[in-house]
Tab-separated table of C-alpha atoms in Angstrom:
chain	number	residue	atom	x	y	z
C	1	MET	CA	0.000	0.000	0.000
C	2	GLU	CA	1.155	3.534	-0.749
C	3	ASP	CA	2.116	5.536	2.337
C	4	MET	CA	2.074	2.528	4.621
C	5	PHE	CA	3.830	3.179	7.933
C	6	ASP	CA	4.785	0.865	10.750
C	7	VAL	CA	3.731	3.554	13.230
C	8	VAL	CA	1.733	6.772	13.006
C	9	GLY	CA	1.885	9.170	15.928
C	10	VAL	CA	-1.063	11.530	16.452
C	11	GLY	CA	0.048	14.812	18.002
C	12	ILE	CA	3.596	16.045	18.617
C	13	GLY	CA	4.054	17.163	22.182
C	14	PRO	CA	7.095	16.248	24.271
C	15	TYR	CA	5.943	12.629	24.656
C	16	ASN	CA	5.549	11.822	20.971
C	17	LEU	CA	8.521	14.025	20.064
C	18	GLY	CA	10.735	11.945	22.351
C	19	LEU	CA	9.315	8.766	20.837
C	20	ALA	CA	9.987	10.082	17.325
C	21	ALA	CA	13.603	10.809	18.284
C	22	MET	CA	14.086	7.326	19.757
C	23	ILE	CA	12.624	5.646	16.680
C	24	ALA	CA	14.628	7.757	14.228
C	25	GLU	CA	17.938	7.274	16.012
C	26	SER	CA	17.838	3.644	17.112
C	27	THR	CA	15.445	1.634	14.916
C	28	ASP	CA	14.454	0.853	11.336
C	29	ILE	CA	10.787	1.519	12.074
C	30	LYS	CA	9.046	3.497	9.334
C	31	ALA	CA	7.201	6.124	11.355
C	32	ALA	CA	5.360	9.388	10.796
C	33	PHE	CA	4.167	11.797	13.469
C	34	PHE	CA	1.584	14.486	12.693
C	35	ASP	CA	0.547	17.693	14.454
C	36	GLU	CA	-1.864	20.378	13.312
C	37	ASN	CA	0.335	23.234	14.582
C	38	ASP	CA	2.818	24.682	12.105
C	39	VAL	CA	5.720	24.383	14.567
C	40	PHE	CA	6.392	22.628	17.845
C	41	LEU	CA	4.680	24.553	20.660
C	42	TRP	CA	4.816	23.615	24.335
C	43	HIS	CA	2.340	25.589	26.475
C	44	PRO	CA	3.162	28.836	24.614
C	45	GLY	CA	0.700	30.850	26.697
C	46	MET	CA	2.644	30.035	29.874
C	47	LEU	CA	6.226	30.660	28.724
C	48	LEU	CA	6.702	33.456	31.246
C	49	ASP	CA	10.009	35.167	31.963
C	50	GLY	CA	11.721	33.671	34.995
C	51	THR	CA	9.704	30.449	35.103
C	52	ASP	CA	11.509	27.115	35.227
C	53	LEU	CA	10.815	23.492	34.450
C	54	GLN	CA	9.666	21.587	37.530
C	55	VAL	CA	11.939	18.613	36.800
C	56	PRO	CA	15.739	18.382	36.264
C	57	PHE	CA	17.132	18.846	32.755
C	58	LEU	CA	17.944	15.102	32.763
C	59	ALA	CA	14.208	14.624	32.160
C	60	ASP	CA	14.680	15.766	28.580
C	61	LEU	CA	13.322	13.831	25.616
C	62	ILE	CA	15.768	10.919	25.715
C	63	THR	CA	18.601	11.050	28.293
C	64	LEU	CA	17.100	8.578	30.779
C	65	ALA	CA	16.816	5.985	27.988
C	66	ASN	CA	19.998	6.811	26.073
C	67	PRO	CA	22.436	9.347	27.564
C	68	GLN	CA	24.626	8.950	24.459
C	69	SER	CA	21.902	10.216	22.124
C	70	ARG	CA	22.546	13.264	19.969
C	71	TYR	CA	19.096	14.526	21.018
C	72	THR	CA	19.940	15.179	24.680
C	73	PHE	CA	19.582	18.601	26.252
C	74	LEU	CA	23.334	18.730	26.872
C	75	ASN	CA	24.015	18.178	23.191
C	76	TYR	CA	21.528	20.937	22.379
C	77	ALA	CA	23.409	23.279	24.733
C	78	HIS	CA	26.676	22.267	23.068
C	79	ALA	CA	25.324	22.704	19.525
C	80	GLU	CA	23.811	26.094	20.365
C	81	LYS	CA	27.047	27.244	22.054
C	82	ARG	CA	25.287	27.554	25.425
C	83	LEU	CA	27.152	24.833	27.297
C	84	MET	CA	29.584	27.116	29.123
C	85	SER	CA	26.881	29.560	30.231
C	86	PHE	CA	24.741	26.584	31.314
C	87	TYR	CA	27.714	25.305	33.316
C	88	PHE	CA	27.913	28.593	35.220
C	89	PHE	CA	24.111	28.681	35.511
C	90	ASN	CA	24.825	25.768	37.854
C	91	ARG	CA	21.283	24.484	38.241
C	92	PHE	CA	19.454	21.257	37.477
C	93	ASP	CA	16.205	22.993	36.553
C	94	ILE	CA	16.165	24.959	33.303
C	95	PRO	CA	14.033	27.853	32.067
C	96	ARG	CA	10.740	26.785	30.581
C	97	MET	CA	11.461	28.876	27.503
C	98	GLU	CA	14.704	26.966	26.982
C	99	TYR	CA	12.964	23.613	27.247
C	100	ASN	CA	10.618	24.751	24.483
C	101	ALA	CA	13.597	25.916	22.393
C	102	TYR	CA	15.337	22.566	22.970
C	103	CYS	CA	12.252	20.644	21.802
C	104	GLN	CA	12.032	22.836	18.703
C	105	TRP	CA	15.720	22.102	18.034
C	106	VAL	CA	15.043	18.352	18.175
C	107	ALA	CA	11.891	18.597	16.055
C	108	GLY	CA	13.822	20.492	13.393
C	109	GLN	CA	16.156	17.520	12.943
C	110	LEU	CA	13.522	14.783	12.644
C	111	SER	CA	12.231	13.914	9.186
C	112	ASN	CA	9.500	11.722	10.718
C	113	CYS	CA	7.755	14.725	12.298
C	114	HIS	CA	5.226	16.544	10.114
C	115	PHE	CA	3.715	19.800	11.342
C	116	GLY	CA	0.780	21.688	9.827
C	117	THR	CA	-0.978	18.339	9.335
C	118	LYS	CA	-4.146	17.484	11.230
C	119	VAL	CA	-5.335	13.922	11.819
C	120	LEU	CA	-9.037	13.960	10.995
C	121	GLU	CA	-9.872	10.296	11.418
C	122	VAL	CA	-8.408	6.958	12.433
C	123	GLN	CA	-10.356	3.801	11.609
C	124	TYR	CA	-9.386	0.152	11.859
C	125	GLU	CA	-9.704	-1.851	8.647
C	126	ALA	CA	-9.556	-5.507	9.621
C	127	GLU	CA	-9.282	-6.782	6.057
C	128	LYS	CA	-6.131	-4.685	5.548
C	129	GLU	CA	-4.845	-5.390	9.069
C	130	ALA	CA	-4.054	-1.675	9.353
C	131	TYR	CA	-5.381	1.623	10.620
C	132	ARG	CA	-6.650	4.045	8.017
C	133	VAL	CA	-5.520	7.577	8.901
C	134	VAL	CA	-7.100	10.593	7.208
C	135	LEU	CA	-4.929	13.722	7.200
C	136	LEU	CA	-5.570	17.363	6.344
C	137	ALA	CA	-2.687	19.610	5.266
C	138	ALA	CA	-2.916	22.918	3.413
C	139	GLY	CA	-6.611	22.244	2.765
C	140	ILE	CA	-5.940	18.904	1.078
C	141	GLU	CA	-7.037	15.558	2.494
C	142	LYS	CA	-4.778	12.543	2.238
C	143	THR	CA	-5.037	8.964	3.478
C	144	VAL	CA	-2.191	6.884	4.870
C	145	TYR	CA	-2.133	3.536	6.649
C	146	ALA	CA	-0.396	2.422	9.802
C	147	THR	CA	0.246	-0.943	11.385
C	148	HIS	CA	0.269	0.697	14.819
C	149	ILE	CA	-0.890	4.015	16.314
C	150	VAL	CA	0.470	6.131	19.172
C	151	VAL	CA	-1.935	8.772	20.504
C	152	GLY	CA	-0.168	11.787	21.992
C	153	THR	CA	-2.804	14.510	21.817
C	154	GLY	CA	-2.019	15.926	25.254
C	155	SER	CA	-4.530	17.907	27.259
C	156	VAL	CA	-6.962	20.802	26.896
C	157	PRO	CA	-8.102	23.431	29.433
C	158	LEU	CA	-10.491	22.253	32.125
C	159	LEU	CA	-13.174	24.852	32.838
C	160	PRO	CA	-15.624	23.584	35.460
C	161	GLY	CA	-19.371	24.159	35.413
C	162	SER	CA	-20.614	27.268	33.640
C	163	LEU	CA	-17.174	28.907	33.488
C	164	GLU	CA	-16.424	27.532	30.019
C	165	LYS	CA	-19.328	29.499	28.550
C	166	ALA	CA	-18.148	32.652	30.323
C	167	CYS	CA	-14.786	32.785	28.518
C	168	ASN	CA	-14.066	35.728	26.225
C	169	GLU	CA	-11.260	38.272	25.749
C	170	ASP	CA	-11.647	39.355	29.408
C	171	ILE	CA	-12.114	35.897	30.954
C	172	ILE	CA	-9.410	33.485	29.845
C	173	HIS	CA	-7.825	30.185	30.803
C	174	SER	CA	-4.276	30.396	32.120
C	175	SER	CA	-3.001	28.530	29.033
C	176	ASP	CA	-3.674	31.721	27.017
C	177	TYR	CA	-2.199	34.167	29.524
C	178	ARG	CA	0.798	35.409	27.496
C	179	PHE	CA	-1.440	36.228	24.526
C	180	TYR	CA	-3.563	38.575	26.669
C	181	GLU	CA	-0.936	39.712	29.181
C	182	LYS	CA	-0.556	43.295	27.904
C	183	ASP	CA	-4.295	43.939	27.903
C	184	ILE	CA	-4.730	42.324	31.328
C	185	LYS	CA	-2.132	44.620	32.876
C	186	GLU	CA	-3.965	47.671	31.542
C	187	ALA	CA	-7.132	46.766	33.474
C	188	ARG	CA	-8.190	48.364	36.759
C	189	SER	CA	-8.792	45.032	38.497
C	190	VAL	CA	-7.617	41.459	37.896
C	191	THR	CA	-8.693	38.198	39.539
C	192	VAL	CA	-6.718	34.940	39.402
C	193	ILE	CA	-8.626	31.735	40.198
C	194	GLY	CA	-6.750	28.542	41.123
C	195	SER	CA	-3.899	27.508	43.392
C	196	GLY	CA	-1.521	25.423	41.291
C	197	GLN	CA	1.841	26.369	39.803
C	198	SER	CA	0.316	28.221	36.842
C	199	ALA	CA	-1.937	30.312	39.090
C	200	ALA	CA	0.995	31.169	41.361
C	201	GLU	CA	3.283	32.159	38.473
C	202	ILE	CA	0.628	34.405	36.941
C	203	PHE	CA	-0.212	35.977	40.301
C	204	TYR	CA	3.489	36.619	40.997
C	205	SER	CA	3.968	38.227	37.566
C	206	LEU	CA	0.941	40.466	38.131
C	207	LEU	CA	2.108	41.314	41.636
C	208	GLN	CA	5.519	42.360	40.319
C	209	ASN	CA	3.940	44.652	37.721
C	210	GLN	CA	1.219	46.051	39.976
C	211	PRO	CA	3.071	49.305	40.936
C	212	ASN	CA	3.474	50.236	37.258
C	213	HIS	CA	-0.166	49.573	36.331
C	214	HIS	CA	-2.099	50.258	39.565
C	215	TYR	CA	-4.689	47.477	39.226
C	216	THR	CA	-6.285	45.825	42.236
C	217	LEU	CA	-5.400	42.153	42.455
C	218	ASN	CA	-7.358	39.166	43.800
C	219	TRP	CA	-6.276	35.529	44.136
C	220	PHE	CA	-8.981	32.968	44.958
C	221	THR	CA	-8.991	29.186	45.155
C	222	ARG	CA	-11.600	26.625	46.130
C	223	SER	CA	-8.843	24.594	47.842
C	224	PRO	CA	-8.538	24.990	51.625
C	225	GLY	CA	-5.154	26.682	51.182
C	226	PHE	CA	-2.257	27.603	48.905
C	227	PHE	CA	-0.155	24.505	49.372
C	228	GLN	CA	3.400	23.583	48.488
C	229	LEU	CA	4.281	20.945	45.907
C	230	GLU	CA	5.880	17.793	47.332
C	231	GLU	CA	9.555	18.344	46.510
C	232	SER	CA	11.347	16.172	49.054
C	233	LYS	CA	13.743	13.641	47.566
C	234	ILE	CA	12.056	10.604	49.072
C	235	GLY	CA	8.623	11.986	48.208
C	236	GLN	CA	9.727	12.443	44.607
C	237	GLU	CA	10.465	8.718	44.374
C	238	LEU	CA	6.805	8.278	43.510
C	239	PHE	CA	7.873	9.650	40.115
C	240	SER	CA	9.790	6.417	39.505
C	241	PRO	CA	9.170	3.415	37.226
C	242	ASP	CA	9.147	1.210	40.336
C	243	PHE	CA	6.121	3.048	41.714
C	244	VAL	CA	4.342	3.019	38.336
C	245	SER	CA	4.737	-0.770	38.140
C	246	TYR	CA	3.415	-1.150	41.692
C	247	PHE	CA	0.503	1.239	41.088
C	248	HIS	CA	-0.517	-0.452	37.832
C	249	GLU	CA	-1.021	-3.793	39.584
C	250	LEU	CA	-3.461	-2.364	42.128
C	251	PRO	CA	-7.225	-2.905	41.641
C	252	TYR	CA	-8.976	-0.118	39.745
C	253	GLU	CA	-10.904	1.235	42.749
C	254	THR	CA	-7.751	1.263	44.866
C	255	ARG	CA	-5.922	3.165	42.137
C	256	LYS	CA	-8.700	5.760	41.981
C	257	ASP	CA	-8.659	6.198	45.752
C	258	THR	CA	-4.868	6.474	45.759
C	259	LEU	CA	-4.895	9.171	43.074
C	260	SER	CA	-6.989	11.429	45.288
C	261	LEU	CA	-4.318	11.174	47.993
C	262	LEU	CA	-1.420	12.062	45.687
C	263	GLY	CA	-2.538	15.488	44.443
C	264	HIS	CA	0.350	17.158	46.292
C	265	LEU	CA	2.752	15.481	43.865
C	266	ARG	CA	1.489	17.506	40.921
C	267	ASN	CA	-1.048	20.137	41.951
C	268	GLY	CA	0.831	22.240	44.496
C	269	VAL	CA	3.153	25.212	44.032
C	270	GLN	CA	6.932	25.059	44.110
C	271	ALA	CA	8.335	26.300	47.416
C	272	LYS	CA	10.525	28.939	45.763
C	273	THR	CA	7.494	30.437	44.002
C	274	LEU	CA	5.526	30.661	47.246
C	275	HIS	CA	8.533	32.173	49.012
C	276	ASN	CA	8.972	34.774	46.254
C	277	ILE	CA	5.303	35.725	46.468
C	278	TYR	CA	5.358	36.064	50.236
C	279	ASP	CA	8.574	38.081	50.251
C	280	LEU	CA	7.192	40.499	47.666
C	281	LEU	CA	3.917	40.831	49.583
C	282	TYR	CA	5.861	41.584	52.743
C	283	HIS	CA	8.104	44.238	51.162
C	284	ARG	CA	5.150	45.834	49.374
C	285	SER	CA	3.138	46.046	52.610
C	286	ILE	CA	5.722	48.125	54.523
C	287	ALA	CA	4.599	51.524	53.276
C	288	LYS	CA	0.915	50.718	52.871
C	289	LYS	CA	0.679	48.676	56.080
C	290	ALA	CA	-1.703	46.395	54.202
C	291	SER	CA	-1.568	43.576	51.674
C	292	PRO	CA	-1.323	44.724	48.047
C	293	ALA	CA	-3.680	41.899	47.054
C	294	LEU	CA	-6.744	40.063	48.345
C	295	ILE	CA	-5.864	36.376	48.780
C	296	ARG	CA	-8.538	33.909	49.906
C	297	ALA	CA	-8.877	30.118	49.989
C	298	ASN	CA	-12.120	28.089	50.211
C	299	MET	CA	-13.612	30.355	47.531
C	300	GLU	CA	-15.388	28.217	44.938
C	301	VAL	CA	-16.330	30.322	41.932
C	302	THR	CA	-19.514	29.075	40.268
C	303	THR	CA	-20.578	31.944	37.997
C	304	ILE	CA	-19.097	34.987	36.286
C	305	GLU	CA	-21.694	37.568	35.245
C	306	LYS	CA	-21.181	40.533	32.951
C	307	LYS	CA	-22.180	43.810	34.639
C	308	GLY	CA	-21.103	46.340	32.025
C	309	PRO	CA	-18.314	47.175	29.565
C	310	ARG	CA	-15.203	45.389	30.892
C	311	SER	CA	-16.957	44.766	34.195
C	312	TYR	CA	-17.771	41.354	35.662
C	313	GLN	CA	-19.011	39.928	38.927
C	314	VAL	CA	-17.291	36.783	40.212
C	315	ILE	CA	-19.858	34.832	42.235
C	316	GLY	CA	-19.467	31.727	44.364
C	317	GLU	CA	-19.447	30.216	47.831
C	318	GLN	CA	-17.048	30.226	50.759
C	319	THR	CA	-17.114	26.467	51.130
C	320	GLN	CA	-16.386	26.181	54.858
C	321	GLN	CA	-18.651	29.012	56.028
C	322	ARG	CA	-21.212	28.174	53.323
C	323	GLN	CA	-21.683	31.833	52.528
C	324	THR	CA	-22.058	33.334	49.071
C	325	PHE	CA	-19.633	35.990	47.811
C	326	ALA	CA	-19.464	38.404	44.880
C	327	TYR	CA	-16.496	40.502	43.699
C	328	GLN	CA	-16.254	43.025	40.897
C	329	THR	CA	-13.379	42.683	38.426
C	330	GLU	CA	-12.416	43.602	34.869
C	331	LYS	CA	-10.245	40.579	34.062
C	332	VAL	CA	-10.328	36.950	35.176
C	333	ILE	CA	-7.633	34.287	34.680
C	334	LEU	CA	-8.935	30.764	35.230
C	335	ALA	CA	-5.982	28.581	36.270
C	336	THR	CA	-8.313	25.616	36.688
C	337	GLY	CA	-6.143	22.872	35.216
C	338	TYR	CA	-6.421	20.524	32.252
C	339	LYS	CA	-8.170	17.365	31.123
C	340	PRO	CA	-7.111	14.702	28.579
C	341	ASN	CA	-7.623	15.699	24.957
C	342	VAL	CA	-9.306	12.539	23.712
C	343	PRO	CA	-9.849	12.708	19.932
C	344	ARG	CA	-13.398	12.222	18.689
C	345	TRP	CA	-12.375	9.189	16.629
C	346	LEU	CA	-10.877	7.523	19.723
C	347	GLU	CA	-14.032	8.170	21.751
C	348	ALA	CA	-15.947	6.412	18.959
C	349	MET	CA	-13.792	3.301	19.539
C	350	GLN	CA	-14.941	2.857	23.144
C	351	THR	CA	-17.203	-0.054	22.228
C	352	GLU	CA	-14.167	-1.824	20.747
C	353	LEU	CA	-11.947	-1.182	23.776
C	354	GLU	CA	-11.597	-2.674	27.218
C	355	MET	CA	-12.593	0.107	29.639
C	356	GLU	CA	-12.140	0.920	33.317
C	357	GLY	CA	-14.921	3.133	34.585
C	358	GLU	CA	-17.099	5.102	32.176
C	359	SER	CA	-14.417	6.946	30.198
C	360	GLU	CA	-11.040	5.494	31.165
C	361	PHE	CA	-9.224	3.098	28.877
C	362	LYS	CA	-7.790	-0.107	30.241
C	363	LEU	CA	-4.037	0.033	29.654
C	364	THR	CA	-1.120	-2.345	29.952
C	365	ARG	CA	1.946	-1.315	31.964
C	366	ASN	CA	3.431	-0.249	28.618
C	367	ALA	CA	0.540	2.135	27.810
C	368	GLU	CA	-1.099	-0.119	25.230
C	369	LEU	CA	-4.865	0.035	24.783
C	370	LEU	CA	-6.599	-3.328	24.935
C	371	PHE	CA	-9.075	-4.153	22.171
C	372	LYS	CA	-11.787	-6.742	22.671
C	373	ASP	CA	-10.958	-8.429	19.361
C	374	ALA	CA	-7.304	-8.940	20.391
C	375	ARG	CA	-6.126	-7.452	17.115
C	376	LYS	CA	-2.452	-7.585	16.150
C	377	ASN	CA	-2.494	-3.911	15.196
C	378	ARG	CA	-1.668	-2.092	18.385
C	379	MET	CA	-2.561	1.315	19.731
C	380	PHE	CA	-0.718	3.106	22.522
C	381	SER	CA	-1.982	6.107	24.476
C	382	LEU	CA	0.248	8.772	26.009
C	383	MET	CA	-2.719	10.666	27.508
C	384	ASN	CA	-5.641	9.698	29.773
C	385	VAL	CA	-3.282	7.322	31.583
C	386	GLU	CA	-3.244	8.532	35.217
C	387	HIS	CA	-5.840	5.994	36.372
C	388	ALA	CA	-3.614	3.178	35.082
C	389	LEU	CA	-0.081	4.499	35.586
C	390	GLY	CA	-0.486	6.974	38.440
C	391	THR	CA	-0.550	10.733	38.929
C	392	SER	CA	3.122	10.843	37.964
C	393	ALA	CA	2.372	9.408	34.513
C	394	THR	CA	2.454	12.925	33.041
C	395	ASN	CA	5.969	13.461	34.424
C	396	LEU	CA	8.478	14.212	31.642
C	397	ALA	CA	11.069	11.761	32.980
C	398	LEU	CA	8.578	8.907	33.152
C	399	SER	CA	7.463	9.648	29.597
C	400	VAL	CA	10.979	8.691	28.459
C	401	GLU	CA	10.781	5.349	30.260
C	402	ARG	CA	7.301	4.786	28.800
C	403	ASN	CA	8.564	5.557	25.295
C	404	ALA	CA	11.439	3.098	25.752
C	405	ARG	CA	8.891	0.406	26.605
C	406	ILE	CA	6.805	1.273	23.532
C	407	VAL	CA	9.837	1.080	21.213
C	408	ASN	CA	10.782	-2.294	22.686
C	409	GLU	CA	7.226	-3.529	22.147
C	410	LEU	CA	7.192	-2.370	18.535
C	411	CYS	CA	10.588	-3.903	17.784
C	412	GLY	CA	10.000	-7.120	19.696
C	413	ASN	CA	13.338	-6.852	21.494
C	414	GLU	CA	15.098	-4.708	24.090
C	415	VAL	CA	16.318	-1.753	22.050
C	416	PHE	CA	16.379	0.353	25.213
C	417	GLN	CA	16.992	-0.543	28.834
C	418	VAL	CA	13.636	0.333	30.359
C	419	SER	CA	14.761	0.896	33.928
C	420	PRO	CA	17.144	3.774	34.654
C	421	GLY	CA	17.724	2.219	38.095
C	422	SER	CA	15.835	1.532	41.292
C	423	VAL	CA	14.931	3.875	44.149
C	424	PHE	CA	15.410	3.479	47.884
C	425	GLN	CA	11.738	2.890	48.682
C	426	GLN	CA	10.132	-0.476	48.152
C	427	PHE	CA	6.491	-0.446	47.115
C	428	GLY	CA	4.214	-3.275	48.116
C	429	ASN	CA	4.777	-6.206	50.421
C	430	GLU	CA	6.877	-8.498	48.229
C	431	GLU	CA	9.940	-10.211	49.659
C	432	ASP	CA	13.214	-8.657	48.469
C	433	GLY	CA	15.144	-11.884	48.849
C	434	SER	CA	17.436	-10.581	51.559
């Protein structure tokens, strides 16, 4: 068949980009990865000055599977003549903007990555023993076939309740912040909703610029507080392949219950960000003898009503006192998180798939979807995996280990060592043989 590939990847975020690099460098697999964006973009609306990656640079696209690869971050720094300045930078975490630049550098070298091409449809054709993939590029549709599929469509903004319908140029999700930043800072009042890292970074940026623009500033969250991300070394071991393997073997209901207890691994704010915010609040309060911003927890926003030109009322409930509240504001930033971006064509396959719960795919340890017909043509998912692989499944380092497993599965042999080493904790009650 014309345009028959061993693997087609849908979406090119960091996960599928790393997989594309592994396949191109270390295998003979004929692969093609497609993304509707014209260039690689990684959370472009949140590439704020002074913000850093929350994981060490070793969690790049490939190092933990192959430190000798030419696609490592260190080789990028060398090729871009930034290695000496990075040496004196003397930090494990790197600027978020530089991580995006590094990924663009890798994408520019991979002939198996095709941007400006949208995947419209994926259908299984049993008689051909292949997936039919319909593409759209430059207004022209084209069909290709793939023996296997890897879905890496990432996530989309999560806007709870009626807040999605409220969005406009004045009420935005945090993922679009940079695109509206100038206009936001020209407003008379700004409200940030949420208490994760994105909310904290936006609030800190607005707080820094407040004296130059003179807006009033609010920061609300429905959480009972503004809590720190778990950053201890032993706590971080839950971002290890050992824990993923342990978690995957737990019963579904136990996994769901465990996820609710592990939110501090991903949903809190880095300590340095909270410290920076507090220090700035303290310094700013010396002359005014008051806080330069209104900061309140337990504030669940349910409705945002328009009251006039560039005027809105944020309405909700103080969840512990069970009292309603209403605040006037001109701009609202909803840092309310993300949800899996499940393509329409994959949702249509639910009757063909083994499921866990109403909308969660059953997955193997190696992120493979399980079809009821036990077809030979495989499909792997790099999103909607937390219920199967744990809250740390979206961690950039673990995505490298997951990709190594997928390559090994596709090749039928151990192209990559899947374990970068064990951790000090032991998960479960198995005997260690000592």
